[in-house]
């Protein structure tokens, strides 16, 4: 702030200003958004029958489209930051045009063996087992353990 605008403020003041600005930009608070989530999921289920299992998000278009993709699934996770912490799990593949094709998303508490086993178990239950399936990852220890357990 000092270099760019010539204003010397502490980190906590800048953070409170950021939060205030975000509140003014948002129509609802994060808490209100989470209260809207069940209705949103209900509408998604109505418009995408068969898309959800165990609060694990896999759209019907992804489930049906996977059969036309190469049997190579890339998986990764990223840590959610801010007020609500956790881990966002993703599974993607490439379609025939070499475009990234999203398969599934999940949210867990942390990137550990139990979370990865849960996520990969859902991927397996939704997309099935293909003997030629290849899983690509960043070789996180928990991913390796979960792959060995779910896809022996």
mmCIF file of N, CA, C and O in Angstrom, residues 37-137:
data_model
loop_
_atom_site.group_PDB
_atom_site.id
_atom_site.type_symbol
_atom_site.label_atom_id
_atom_site.label_comp_id
_atom_site.label_asym_id
_atom_site.label_seq_id
_atom_site.Cartn_x
_atom_site.Cartn_y
_atom_site.Cartn_z
ATOM 1 N N UNK A 37 -27.000 -23.319 -0.318
ATOM 2 C CA UNK A 37 -26.424 -24.491 -0.967
ATOM 3 C C UNK A 37 -27.404 -25.659 -1.133
ATOM 4 O O UNK A 37 -27.456 -26.246 -2.218
ATOM 5 N N UNK A 38 -28.211 -26.027 -0.127
ATOM 6 C CA UNK A 38 -29.156 -27.137 -0.346
ATOM 7 C C UNK A 38 -30.126 -26.881 -1.505
ATOM 8 O O UNK A 38 -30.398 -27.769 -2.307
ATOM 9 N N UNK A 39 -30.631 -25.655 -1.606
ATOM 10 C CA UNK A 39 -31.523 -25.327 -2.721
ATOM 11 C C UNK A 39 -30.803 -25.389 -4.053
ATOM 12 O O UNK A 39 -31.350 -25.856 -5.054
ATOM 13 N N UNK A 40 -29.555 -24.930 -4.068
ATOM 14 C CA UNK A 40 -28.748 -24.986 -5.283
ATOM 15 C C UNK A 40 -28.506 -26.436 -5.697
ATOM 16 O O UNK A 40 -28.656 -26.794 -6.867
ATOM 17 N N UNK A 41 -28.151 -27.284 -4.740
ATOM 18 C CA UNK A 41 -27.932 -28.694 -5.046
ATOM 19 C C UNK A 41 -29.219 -29.363 -5.525
ATOM 20 O O UNK A 41 -29.196 -30.194 -6.433
ATOM 21 N N UNK A 42 -30.340 -28.992 -4.924
ATOM 22 C CA UNK A 42 -31.630 -29.537 -5.363
ATOM 23 C C UNK A 42 -31.900 -29.167 -6.823
ATOM 24 O O UNK A 42 -32.320 -30.008 -7.623
ATOM 25 N N UNK A 43 -31.653 -27.914 -7.178
ATOM 26 C CA UNK A 43 -31.871 -27.480 -8.559
ATOM 27 C C UNK A 43 -30.905 -28.188 -9.511
ATOM 28 O O UNK A 43 -31.290 -28.563 -10.617
ATOM 29 N N UNK A 44 -29.656 -28.372 -9.078
ATOM 30 C CA UNK A 44 -28.703 -29.102 -9.917
ATOM 31 C C UNK A 44 -29.157 -30.542 -10.132
ATOM 32 O O UNK A 44 -29.037 -31.087 -11.226
ATOM 33 N N UNK A 45 -29.693 -31.172 -9.080
ATOM 34 C CA UNK A 45 -30.157 -32.553 -9.210
ATOM 35 C C UNK A 45 -31.371 -32.636 -10.130
ATOM 36 O O UNK A 45 -31.523 -33.595 -10.875
ATOM 37 N N UNK A 46 -32.233 -31.616 -10.084
ATOM 38 C CA UNK A 46 -33.394 -31.604 -10.976
ATOM 39 C C UNK A 46 -32.983 -31.436 -12.431
ATOM 40 O O UNK A 46 -33.568 -32.036 -13.324
ATOM 41 N N UNK A 47 -31.974 -30.610 -12.677
ATOM 42 C CA UNK A 47 -31.562 -30.349 -14.059
ATOM 43 C C UNK A 47 -30.497 -31.315 -14.555
ATOM 44 O O UNK A 47 -30.257 -31.402 -15.756
ATOM 45 N N UNK A 48 -29.838 -32.037 -13.652
ATOM 46 C CA UNK A 48 -28.807 -33.017 -14.011
ATOM 47 C C UNK A 48 -29.076 -34.323 -13.277
ATOM 48 O O UNK A 48 -28.343 -34.692 -12.367
ATOM 49 N N UNK A 49 -30.130 -35.053 -13.657
ATOM 50 C CA UNK A 49 -30.450 -36.283 -12.923
ATOM 51 C C UNK A 49 -29.270 -37.250 -12.889
ATOM 52 O O UNK A 49 -28.562 -37.409 -13.873
ATOM 53 N N UNK A 50 -29.071 -37.851 -11.750
ATOM 54 C CA UNK A 50 -27.987 -38.824 -11.607
ATOM 55 C C UNK A 50 -26.615 -38.210 -11.404
ATOM 56 O O UNK A 50 -25.612 -38.891 -11.501
ATOM 57 N N UNK A 51 -26.531 -36.920 -11.132
ATOM 58 C CA UNK A 51 -25.245 -36.233 -11.054
ATOM 59 C C UNK A 51 -24.545 -36.365 -9.711
ATOM 60 O O UNK A 51 -23.337 -36.226 -9.643
ATOM 61 N N UNK A 52 -25.255 -36.584 -8.639
ATOM 62 C CA UNK A 52 -24.643 -36.508 -7.316
ATOM 63 C C UNK A 52 -24.685 -37.844 -6.588
ATOM 64 O O UNK A 52 -25.660 -38.561 -6.667
ATOM 65 N N UNK A 53 -23.609 -38.128 -5.892
ATOM 66 C CA UNK A 53 -23.554 -39.267 -4.995
ATOM 67 C C UNK A 53 -22.769 -38.847 -3.765
ATOM 68 O O UNK A 53 -21.652 -38.364 -3.872
ATOM 69 N N UNK A 54 -23.355 -39.038 -2.632
ATOM 70 C CA UNK A 54 -22.708 -38.789 -1.344
ATOM 71 C C UNK A 54 -22.169 -37.362 -1.216
ATOM 72 O O UNK A 54 -21.129 -37.139 -0.675
ATOM 73 N N UNK A 55 -22.848 -36.401 -1.706
ATOM 74 C CA UNK A 55 -22.432 -35.005 -1.722
ATOM 75 C C UNK A 55 -21.107 -34.821 -2.450
ATOM 76 O O UNK A 55 -20.371 -33.898 -2.222
ATOM 77 N N UNK A 56 -20.855 -35.712 -3.313
ATOM 78 C CA UNK A 56 -19.697 -35.714 -4.197
ATOM 79 C C UNK A 56 -20.218 -35.200 -5.531
ATOM 80 O O UNK A 56 -21.238 -35.681 -6.018
ATOM 81 N N UNK A 57 -19.588 -34.205 -6.113
ATOM 82 C CA UNK A 57 -20.133 -33.586 -7.317
ATOM 83 C C UNK A 57 -19.499 -34.176 -8.566
ATOM 84 O O UNK A 57 -18.296 -34.068 -8.772
ATOM 85 N N UNK A 58 -20.359 -34.810 -9.356
ATOM 86 C CA UNK A 58 -19.971 -35.319 -10.673
ATOM 87 C C UNK A 58 -21.185 -35.116 -11.574
ATOM 88 O O UNK A 58 -22.201 -35.767 -11.394
ATOM 89 N N UNK A 59 -21.084 -34.179 -12.495
ATOM 90 C CA UNK A 59 -22.221 -33.869 -13.356
ATOM 91 C C UNK A 59 -22.511 -35.012 -14.318
ATOM 92 O O UNK A 59 -21.614 -35.731 -14.747
ATOM 93 N N UNK A 60 -23.770 -35.179 -14.651
ATOM 94 C CA UNK A 60 -24.182 -36.258 -15.552
ATOM 95 C C UNK A 60 -23.442 -36.167 -16.887
ATOM 96 O O UNK A 60 -23.062 -37.191 -17.461
ATOM 97 N N UNK A 61 -23.217 -34.960 -17.377
ATOM 98 C CA UNK A 61 -22.485 -34.801 -18.644
ATOM 99 C C UNK A 61 -21.067 -35.353 -18.526
ATOM 100 O O UNK A 61 -20.548 -35.954 -19.476
ATOM 101 N N UNK A 62 -20.446 -35.189 -17.362
ATOM 102 C CA UNK A 62 -19.105 -35.726 -17.148
ATOM 103 C C UNK A 62 -19.133 -37.245 -17.050
ATOM 104 O O UNK A 62 -18.256 -37.922 -17.585
ATOM 105 N N UNK A 63 -20.148 -37.767 -16.382
ATOM 106 C CA UNK A 63 -20.262 -39.219 -16.222
ATOM 107 C C UNK A 63 -20.438 -39.890 -17.585
ATOM 108 O O UNK A 63 -19.761 -40.868 -17.899
ATOM 109 N N UNK A 64 -21.325 -39.341 -18.397
ATOM 110 C CA UNK A 64 -21.570 -39.923 -19.718
ATOM 111 C C UNK A 64 -20.419 -39.633 -20.682
ATOM 112 O O UNK A 64 -20.081 -40.471 -21.515
ATOM 113 N N UNK A 65 -19.813 -38.466 -20.576
ATOM 114 C CA UNK A 65 -18.746 -38.084 -21.487
ATOM 115 C C UNK A 65 -17.443 -38.808 -21.250
ATOM 116 O O UNK A 65 -16.612 -38.908 -22.151
ATOM 117 N N UNK A 66 -17.232 -39.330 -20.041
ATOM 118 C CA UNK A 66 -15.973 -40.002 -19.733
ATOM 119 C C UNK A 66 -15.717 -41.194 -20.647
ATOM 120 O O UNK A 66 -14.574 -41.488 -20.985
ATOM 121 N N UNK A 67 -16.765 -41.853 -21.087
ATOM 122 C CA UNK A 67 -16.583 -43.021 -21.960
ATOM 123 C C UNK A 67 -15.974 -42.640 -23.310
ATOM 124 O O UNK A 67 -15.471 -43.498 -24.027
ATOM 125 N N UNK A 68 -15.997 -41.356 -23.663
ATOM 126 C CA UNK A 68 -15.420 -40.887 -24.918
ATOM 127 C C UNK A 68 -14.043 -40.257 -24.726
ATOM 128 O O UNK A 68 -13.467 -39.739 -25.664
ATOM 129 N N UNK A 69 -13.537 -40.301 -23.511
ATOM 130 C CA UNK A 69 -12.228 -39.725 -23.205
ATOM 131 C C UNK A 69 -11.185 -40.821 -23.074
ATOM 132 O O UNK A 69 -11.508 -41.994 -22.936
ATOM 133 N N UNK A 70 -9.943 -40.405 -23.110
ATOM 134 C CA UNK A 70 -8.863 -41.346 -22.874
ATOM 135 C C UNK A 70 -8.921 -41.808 -21.427
ATOM 136 O O UNK A 70 -9.240 -41.026 -20.539
ATOM 137 N N UNK A 71 -8.571 -43.066 -21.153
ATOM 138 C CA UNK A 71 -8.658 -43.578 -19.773
ATOM 139 C C UNK A 71 -7.479 -43.135 -18.905
ATOM 140 O O UNK A 71 -6.785 -43.945 -18.301
ATOM 141 N N UNK A 72 -7.251 -41.835 -18.874
ATOM 142 C CA UNK A 72 -6.191 -41.257 -18.052
ATOM 143 C C UNK A 72 -6.837 -40.170 -17.200
ATOM 144 O O UNK A 72 -7.342 -39.183 -17.716
ATOM 145 N N UNK A 73 -6.849 -40.368 -15.885
ATOM 146 C CA UNK A 73 -7.454 -39.405 -14.971
ATOM 147 C C UNK A 73 -6.347 -38.700 -14.202
ATOM 148 O O UNK A 73 -5.484 -39.353 -13.607
ATOM 149 N N UNK A 74 -6.373 -37.385 -14.227
ATOM 150 C CA UNK A 74 -5.446 -36.576 -13.431
ATOM 151 C C UNK A 74 -6.176 -36.119 -12.178
ATOM 152 O O UNK A 74 -7.288 -35.604 -12.270
ATOM 153 N N UNK A 75 -5.553 -36.334 -11.036
ATOM 154 C CA UNK A 75 -6.179 -35.938 -9.772
ATOM 155 C C UNK A 75 -5.249 -34.999 -9.020
ATOM 156 O O UNK A 75 -4.020 -35.100 -9.134
ATOM 157 N N UNK A 76 -5.855 -34.101 -8.294
ATOM 158 C CA UNK A 76 -5.080 -33.184 -7.470
ATOM 159 C C UNK A 76 -6.008 -32.567 -6.439
ATOM 160 O O UNK A 76 -7.225 -32.750 -6.500
ATOM 161 N N UNK A 77 -5.425 -31.837 -5.526
ATOM 162 C CA UNK A 77 -6.199 -31.145 -4.498
ATOM 163 C C UNK A 77 -5.562 -29.790 -4.263
ATOM 164 O O UNK A 77 -4.367 -29.597 -4.497
ATOM 165 N N UNK A 78 -6.379 -28.869 -3.838
ATOM 166 C CA UNK A 78 -5.878 -27.554 -3.458
ATOM 167 C C UNK A 78 -6.511 -27.156 -2.136
ATOM 168 O O UNK A 78 -7.663 -27.503 -1.862
ATOM 169 N N UNK A 79 -5.755 -26.467 -1.345
ATOM 170 C CA UNK A 79 -6.243 -26.067 -0.029
ATOM 171 C C UNK A 79 -7.112 -24.825 -0.161
ATOM 172 O O UNK A 79 -6.744 -23.858 -0.830
ATOM 173 N N UNK A 80 -8.280 -24.881 0.462
ATOM 174 C CA UNK A 80 -9.181 -23.743 0.493
ATOM 175 C C UNK A 80 -8.732 -22.828 1.612
ATOM 176 O O UNK A 80 -8.424 -23.283 2.710
ATOM 177 N N UNK A 81 -8.700 -21.549 1.330
ATOM 178 C CA UNK A 81 -8.235 -20.588 2.318
ATOM 179 C C UNK A 81 -9.320 -19.563 2.573
ATOM 180 O O UNK A 81 -10.266 -19.443 1.824
ATOM 181 N N UNK A 82 -9.173 -18.837 3.614
ATOM 182 C CA UNK A 82 -10.155 -17.829 3.961
ATOM 183 C C UNK A 82 -10.960 -18.286 5.161
ATOM 184 O O UNK A 82 -10.482 -19.017 6.026
ATOM 185 N N UNK A 83 -12.201 -17.889 5.198
ATOM 186 C CA UNK A 83 -13.039 -18.181 6.353
ATOM 187 C C UNK A 83 -13.347 -19.669 6.479
ATOM 188 O O UNK A 83 -13.397 -20.218 7.569
ATOM 189 N N UNK A 84 -13.573 -20.332 5.361
ATOM 190 C CA UNK A 84 -13.890 -21.763 5.366
ATOM 191 C C UNK A 84 -12.700 -22.518 4.810
ATOM 192 O O UNK A 84 -12.371 -22.397 3.637
ATOM 193 N N UNK A 85 -12.069 -23.302 5.651
ATOM 194 C CA UNK A 85 -10.877 -24.027 5.218
ATOM 195 C C UNK A 85 -11.252 -25.465 4.875
ATOM 196 O O UNK A 85 -12.288 -25.970 5.267
ATOM 197 N N UNK A 86 -10.400 -26.106 4.149
ATOM 198 C CA UNK A 86 -10.612 -27.483 3.738
ATOM 199 C C UNK A 86 -9.765 -27.753 2.513
ATOM 200 O O UNK A 86 -8.814 -27.026 2.227
ATOM 201 N N UNK A 87 -10.138 -28.788 1.788
ATOM 202 C CA UNK A 87 -9.410 -29.168 0.590
ATOM 203 C C UNK A 87 -10.410 -29.445 -0.522
ATOM 204 O O UNK A 87 -11.412 -30.136 -0.300
ATOM 205 N N UNK A 88 -10.143 -28.903 -1.695
ATOM 206 C CA UNK A 88 -10.963 -29.165 -2.874
ATOM 207 C C UNK A 88 -10.244 -30.215 -3.709
ATOM 208 O O UNK A 88 -9.120 -30.003 -4.151
ATOM 209 N N UNK A 89 -10.877 -31.369 -3.894
ATOM 210 C CA UNK A 89 -10.324 -32.454 -4.698
ATOM 211 C C UNK A 89 -10.879 -32.347 -6.111
ATOM 212 O O UNK A 89 -12.058 -32.035 -6.293
ATOM 213 N N UNK A 90 -10.041 -32.620 -7.097
ATOM 214 C CA UNK A 90 -10.498 -32.592 -8.484
ATOM 215 C C UNK A 90 -10.006 -33.828 -9.225
ATOM 216 O O UNK A 90 -8.945 -34.374 -8.932
ATOM 217 N N UNK A 91 -10.817 -34.244 -10.192
ATOM 218 C CA UNK A 91 -10.442 -35.318 -11.105
ATOM 219 C C UNK A 91 -10.809 -34.844 -12.509
ATOM 220 O O UNK A 91 -11.953 -34.448 -12.753
ATOM 221 N N UNK A 92 -9.836 -34.844 -13.404
ATOM 222 C CA UNK A 92 -10.055 -34.396 -14.778
ATOM 223 C C UNK A 92 -9.411 -35.384 -15.734
ATOM 224 O O UNK A 92 -8.583 -36.212 -15.339
ATOM 225 N N UNK A 93 -9.790 -35.293 -16.994
ATOM 226 C CA UNK A 93 -9.136 -36.076 -18.035
ATOM 227 C C UNK A 93 -9.094 -35.219 -19.296
ATOM 228 O O UNK A 93 -9.523 -34.066 -19.284
ATOM 229 N N UNK A 94 -8.577 -35.765 -20.379
ATOM 230 C CA UNK A 94 -8.536 -35.052 -21.656
ATOM 231 C C UNK A 94 -9.512 -35.711 -22.612
ATOM 232 O O UNK A 94 -9.564 -36.943 -22.715
ATOM 233 N N UNK A 95 -10.241 -34.877 -23.344
ATOM 234 C CA UNK A 95 -11.146 -35.418 -24.350
ATOM 235 C C UNK A 95 -10.378 -35.626 -25.666
ATOM 236 O O UNK A 95 -9.159 -35.440 -25.723
ATOM 237 N N UNK A 96 -11.088 -35.989 -26.711
ATOM 238 C CA UNK A 96 -10.456 -36.289 -27.997
ATOM 239 C C UNK A 96 -9.784 -35.069 -28.627
ATOM 240 O O UNK A 96 -8.893 -35.204 -29.458
ATOM 241 N N UNK A 97 -10.194 -33.876 -28.220
ATOM 242 C CA UNK A 97 -9.597 -32.645 -28.747
ATOM 243 C C UNK A 97 -8.489 -32.104 -27.851
ATOM 244 O O UNK A 97 -8.110 -30.943 -27.965
ATOM 245 N N UNK A 98 -8.009 -32.916 -26.927
ATOM 246 C CA UNK A 98 -6.962 -32.531 -25.979
ATOM 247 C C UNK A 98 -7.384 -31.383 -25.060
ATOM 248 O O UNK A 98 -6.553 -30.642 -24.560
ATOM 249 N N UNK A 99 -8.689 -31.243 -24.842
ATOM 250 C CA UNK A 99 -9.214 -30.241 -23.926
ATOM 251 C C UNK A 99 -9.403 -30.891 -22.550
ATOM 252 O O UNK A 99 -9.712 -32.074 -22.458
ATOM 253 N N UNK A 100 -9.239 -30.106 -21.511
ATOM 254 C CA UNK A 100 -9.440 -30.629 -20.162
ATOM 255 C C UNK A 100 -10.927 -30.876 -19.960
ATOM 256 O O UNK A 100 -11.754 -30.005 -20.209
ATOM 257 N N UNK A 101 -11.257 -32.076 -19.509
ATOM 258 C CA UNK A 101 -12.637 -32.498 -19.304
ATOM 259 C C UNK A 101 -12.833 -32.760 -17.814
ATOM 260 O O UNK A 101 -12.289 -33.728 -17.276
ATOM 261 N N UNK A 102 -13.567 -31.890 -17.112
ATOM 262 C CA UNK A 102 -13.745 -32.098 -15.675
ATOM 263 C C UNK A 102 -14.612 -33.316 -15.388
ATOM 264 O O UNK A 102 -15.656 -33.503 -16.001
ATOM 265 N N UNK A 103 -14.178 -34.136 -14.462
ATOM 266 C CA UNK A 103 -14.929 -35.330 -14.100
ATOM 267 C C UNK A 103 -15.673 -35.168 -12.788
ATOM 268 O O UNK A 103 -16.873 -35.391 -12.722
ATOM 269 N N UNK A 104 -14.946 -34.796 -11.741
ATOM 270 C CA UNK A 104 -15.571 -34.762 -10.418
ATOM 271 C C UNK A 104 -14.842 -33.793 -9.501
ATOM 272 O O UNK A 104 -13.672 -33.466 -9.717
ATOM 273 N N UNK A 105 -15.580 -33.370 -8.477
ATOM 274 C CA UNK A 105 -15.053 -32.474 -7.461
ATOM 275 C C UNK A 105 -15.498 -32.981 -6.099
ATOM 276 O O UNK A 105 -16.560 -33.576 -5.977
ATOM 277 N N UNK A 106 -14.717 -32.734 -5.102
ATOM 278 C CA UNK A 106 -15.096 -33.091 -3.751
ATOM 279 C C UNK A 106 -14.443 -32.136 -2.775
ATOM 280 O O UNK A 106 -13.454 -31.490 -3.098
ATOM 281 N N UNK A 107 -15.019 -32.032 -1.609
ATOM 282 C CA UNK A 107 -14.444 -31.184 -0.572
ATOM 283 C C UNK A 107 -14.214 -32.042 0.661
ATOM 284 O O UNK A 107 -15.093 -32.804 1.061
ATOM 285 N N UNK A 108 -13.017 -31.944 1.219
ATOM 286 C CA UNK A 108 -12.687 -32.697 2.420
ATOM 287 C C UNK A 108 -12.050 -31.802 3.460
ATOM 288 O O UNK A 108 -11.809 -30.619 3.215
ATOM 289 N N UNK A 109 -11.758 -32.398 4.607
ATOM 290 C CA UNK A 109 -11.197 -31.610 5.705
ATOM 291 C C UNK A 109 -9.709 -31.375 5.539
ATOM 292 O O UNK A 109 -9.194 -30.326 5.904
ATOM 293 N N UNK A 110 -8.991 -32.353 4.987
ATOM 294 C CA UNK A 110 -7.555 -32.193 4.763
ATOM 295 C C UNK A 110 -7.104 -33.193 3.716
ATOM 296 O O UNK A 110 -7.840 -34.100 3.340
ATOM 297 N N UNK A 111 -5.879 -33.014 3.255
ATOM 298 C CA UNK A 111 -5.332 -33.922 2.249
ATOM 299 C C UNK A 111 -4.623 -35.058 2.975
ATOM 300 O O UNK A 111 -3.422 -35.027 3.202
ATOM 301 N N UNK A 112 -5.409 -36.087 3.343
ATOM 302 C CA UNK A 112 -4.860 -37.223 4.079
ATOM 303 C C UNK A 112 -5.341 -38.522 3.435
ATOM 304 O O UNK A 112 -6.108 -38.503 2.476
ATOM 305 N N UNK A 113 -4.894 -39.651 3.980
ATOM 306 C CA UNK A 113 -5.253 -40.952 3.407
ATOM 307 C C UNK A 113 -6.765 -41.160 3.375
ATOM 308 O O UNK A 113 -7.311 -41.607 2.365
ATOM 309 N N UNK A 114 -7.442 -40.832 4.462
ATOM 310 C CA UNK A 114 -8.881 -41.063 4.537
ATOM 311 C C UNK A 114 -9.637 -40.231 3.505
ATOM 312 O O UNK A 114 -10.552 -40.725 2.840
ATOM 313 N N UNK A 115 -9.259 -38.968 3.341
ATOM 314 C CA UNK A 115 -9.943 -38.095 2.378
ATOM 315 C C UNK A 115 -9.714 -38.556 0.945
ATOM 316 O O UNK A 115 -10.639 -38.603 0.138
ATOM 317 N N UNK A 116 -8.476 -38.887 0.620
ATOM 318 C CA UNK A 116 -8.191 -39.345 -0.738
ATOM 319 C C UNK A 116 -8.859 -40.694 -1.020
ATOM 320 O O UNK A 116 -9.352 -40.925 -2.125
ATOM 321 N N UNK A 117 -8.890 -41.579 -0.043
ATOM 322 C CA UNK A 117 -9.563 -42.866 -0.232
ATOM 323 C C UNK A 117 -11.048 -42.647 -0.461
ATOM 324 O O UNK A 117 -11.654 -43.275 -1.333
ATOM 325 N N UNK A 118 -11.663 -41.747 0.300
ATOM 326 C CA UNK A 118 -13.079 -41.414 0.109
ATOM 327 C C UNK A 118 -13.312 -40.866 -1.294
ATOM 328 O O UNK A 118 -14.205 -41.321 -2.009
ATOM 329 N N UNK A 119 -12.502 -39.885 -1.709
ATOM 330 C CA UNK A 119 -12.694 -39.256 -3.011
ATOM 331 C C UNK A 119 -12.504 -40.259 -4.144
ATOM 332 O O UNK A 119 -13.337 -40.356 -5.050
ATOM 333 N N UNK A 120 -11.425 -41.024 -4.098
ATOM 334 C CA UNK A 120 -11.176 -41.999 -5.163
ATOM 335 C C UNK A 120 -12.207 -43.123 -5.148
ATOM 336 O O UNK A 120 -12.556 -43.666 -6.204
ATOM 337 N N UNK A 121 -12.720 -43.472 -3.993
ATOM 338 C CA UNK A 121 -13.804 -44.449 -3.915
ATOM 339 C C UNK A 121 -15.044 -43.950 -4.629
ATOM 340 O O UNK A 121 -15.743 -44.705 -5.315
ATOM 341 N N UNK A 122 -15.350 -42.669 -4.474
ATOM 342 C CA UNK A 122 -16.495 -42.077 -5.180
ATOM 343 C C UNK A 122 -16.232 -42.042 -6.683
ATOM 344 O O UNK A 122 -17.103 -42.324 -7.486
ATOM 345 N N UNK A 123 -15.003 -41.686 -7.074
ATOM 346 C CA UNK A 123 -14.655 -41.671 -8.503
ATOM 347 C C UNK A 123 -14.848 -43.064 -9.088
ATOM 348 O O UNK A 123 -15.452 -43.230 -10.153
ATOM 349 N N UNK A 124 -14.377 -44.071 -8.377
ATOM 350 C CA UNK A 124 -14.510 -45.454 -8.847
ATOM 351 C C UNK A 124 -15.978 -45.866 -8.932
ATOM 352 O O UNK A 124 -16.400 -46.495 -9.909
ATOM 353 N N UNK A 125 -16.784 -45.491 -7.935
ATOM 354 C CA UNK A 125 -18.196 -45.893 -7.953
ATOM 355 C C UNK A 125 -18.979 -45.196 -9.053
ATOM 356 O O UNK A 125 -19.908 -45.771 -9.605
ATOM 357 N N UNK A 126 -18.600 -43.990 -9.405
ATOM 358 C CA UNK A 126 -19.320 -43.246 -10.439
ATOM 359 C C UNK A 126 -18.834 -43.607 -11.839
ATOM 360 O O UNK A 126 -19.636 -43.805 -12.749
ATOM 361 N N UNK A 127 -17.523 -43.689 -12.035
ATOM 362 C CA UNK A 127 -16.972 -43.877 -13.372
ATOM 363 C C UNK A 127 -16.583 -45.316 -13.686
ATOM 364 O O UNK A 127 -16.224 -45.629 -14.814
ATOM 365 N N UNK A 128 -16.657 -46.197 -12.706
ATOM 366 C CA UNK A 128 -16.372 -47.604 -12.944
ATOM 367 C C UNK A 128 -14.883 -47.898 -12.991
ATOM 368 O O UNK A 128 -14.048 -47.041 -12.752
ATOM 369 N N UNK A 129 -14.585 -49.144 -13.315
ATOM 370 C CA UNK A 129 -13.203 -49.602 -13.368
ATOM 371 C C UNK A 129 -12.884 -49.991 -14.799
ATOM 372 O O UNK A 129 -13.617 -50.738 -15.437
ATOM 373 N N UNK A 130 -11.801 -49.482 -15.308
ATOM 374 C CA UNK A 130 -11.308 -49.811 -16.634
ATOM 375 C C UNK A 130 -9.909 -50.385 -16.450
ATOM 376 O O UNK A 130 -9.057 -49.730 -15.842
ATOM 377 N N UNK A 131 -9.639 -51.592 -16.953
ATOM 378 C CA UNK A 131 -8.306 -52.178 -16.745
ATOM 379 C C UNK A 131 -7.178 -51.329 -17.328
ATOM 380 O O UNK A 131 -6.039 -51.404 -16.886
ATOM 381 N N UNK A 132 -7.493 -50.490 -18.319
ATOM 382 C CA UNK A 132 -6.469 -49.646 -18.934
ATOM 383 C C UNK A 132 -6.350 -48.283 -18.257
ATOM 384 O O UNK A 132 -5.586 -47.434 -18.706
ATOM 385 N N UNK A 133 -7.075 -48.065 -17.162
ATOM 386 C CA UNK A 133 -7.092 -46.764 -16.504
ATOM 387 C C UNK A 133 -5.723 -46.408 -15.926
ATOM 388 O O UNK A 133 -5.074 -47.218 -15.280
ATOM 389 N N UNK A 134 -5.315 -45.173 -16.180
ATOM 390 C CA UNK A 134 -4.070 -44.635 -15.647
ATOM 391 C C UNK A 134 -4.431 -43.423 -14.795
ATOM 392 O O UNK A 134 -5.237 -42.597 -15.208
ATOM 393 N N UNK A 135 -3.849 -43.320 -13.619
ATOM 394 C CA UNK A 135 -4.093 -42.181 -12.746
ATOM 395 C C UNK A 135 -2.798 -41.384 -12.622
ATOM 396 O O UNK A 135 -1.749 -41.933 -12.278
ATOM 397 N N UNK A 136 -2.891 -40.099 -12.921
ATOM 398 C CA UNK A 136 -1.746 -39.191 -12.857
ATOM 399 C C UNK A 136 -1.936 -38.276 -11.657
ATOM 400 O O UNK A 136 -3.017 -37.727 -11.463
ATOM 401 N N UNK A 137 -0.879 -38.117 -10.872
ATOM 402 C CA UNK A 137 -0.968 -37.252 -9.692
ATOM 403 C C UNK A 137 0.385 -36.620 -9.426
ATOM 404 O O UNK A 137 1.367 -36.892 -10.106
#
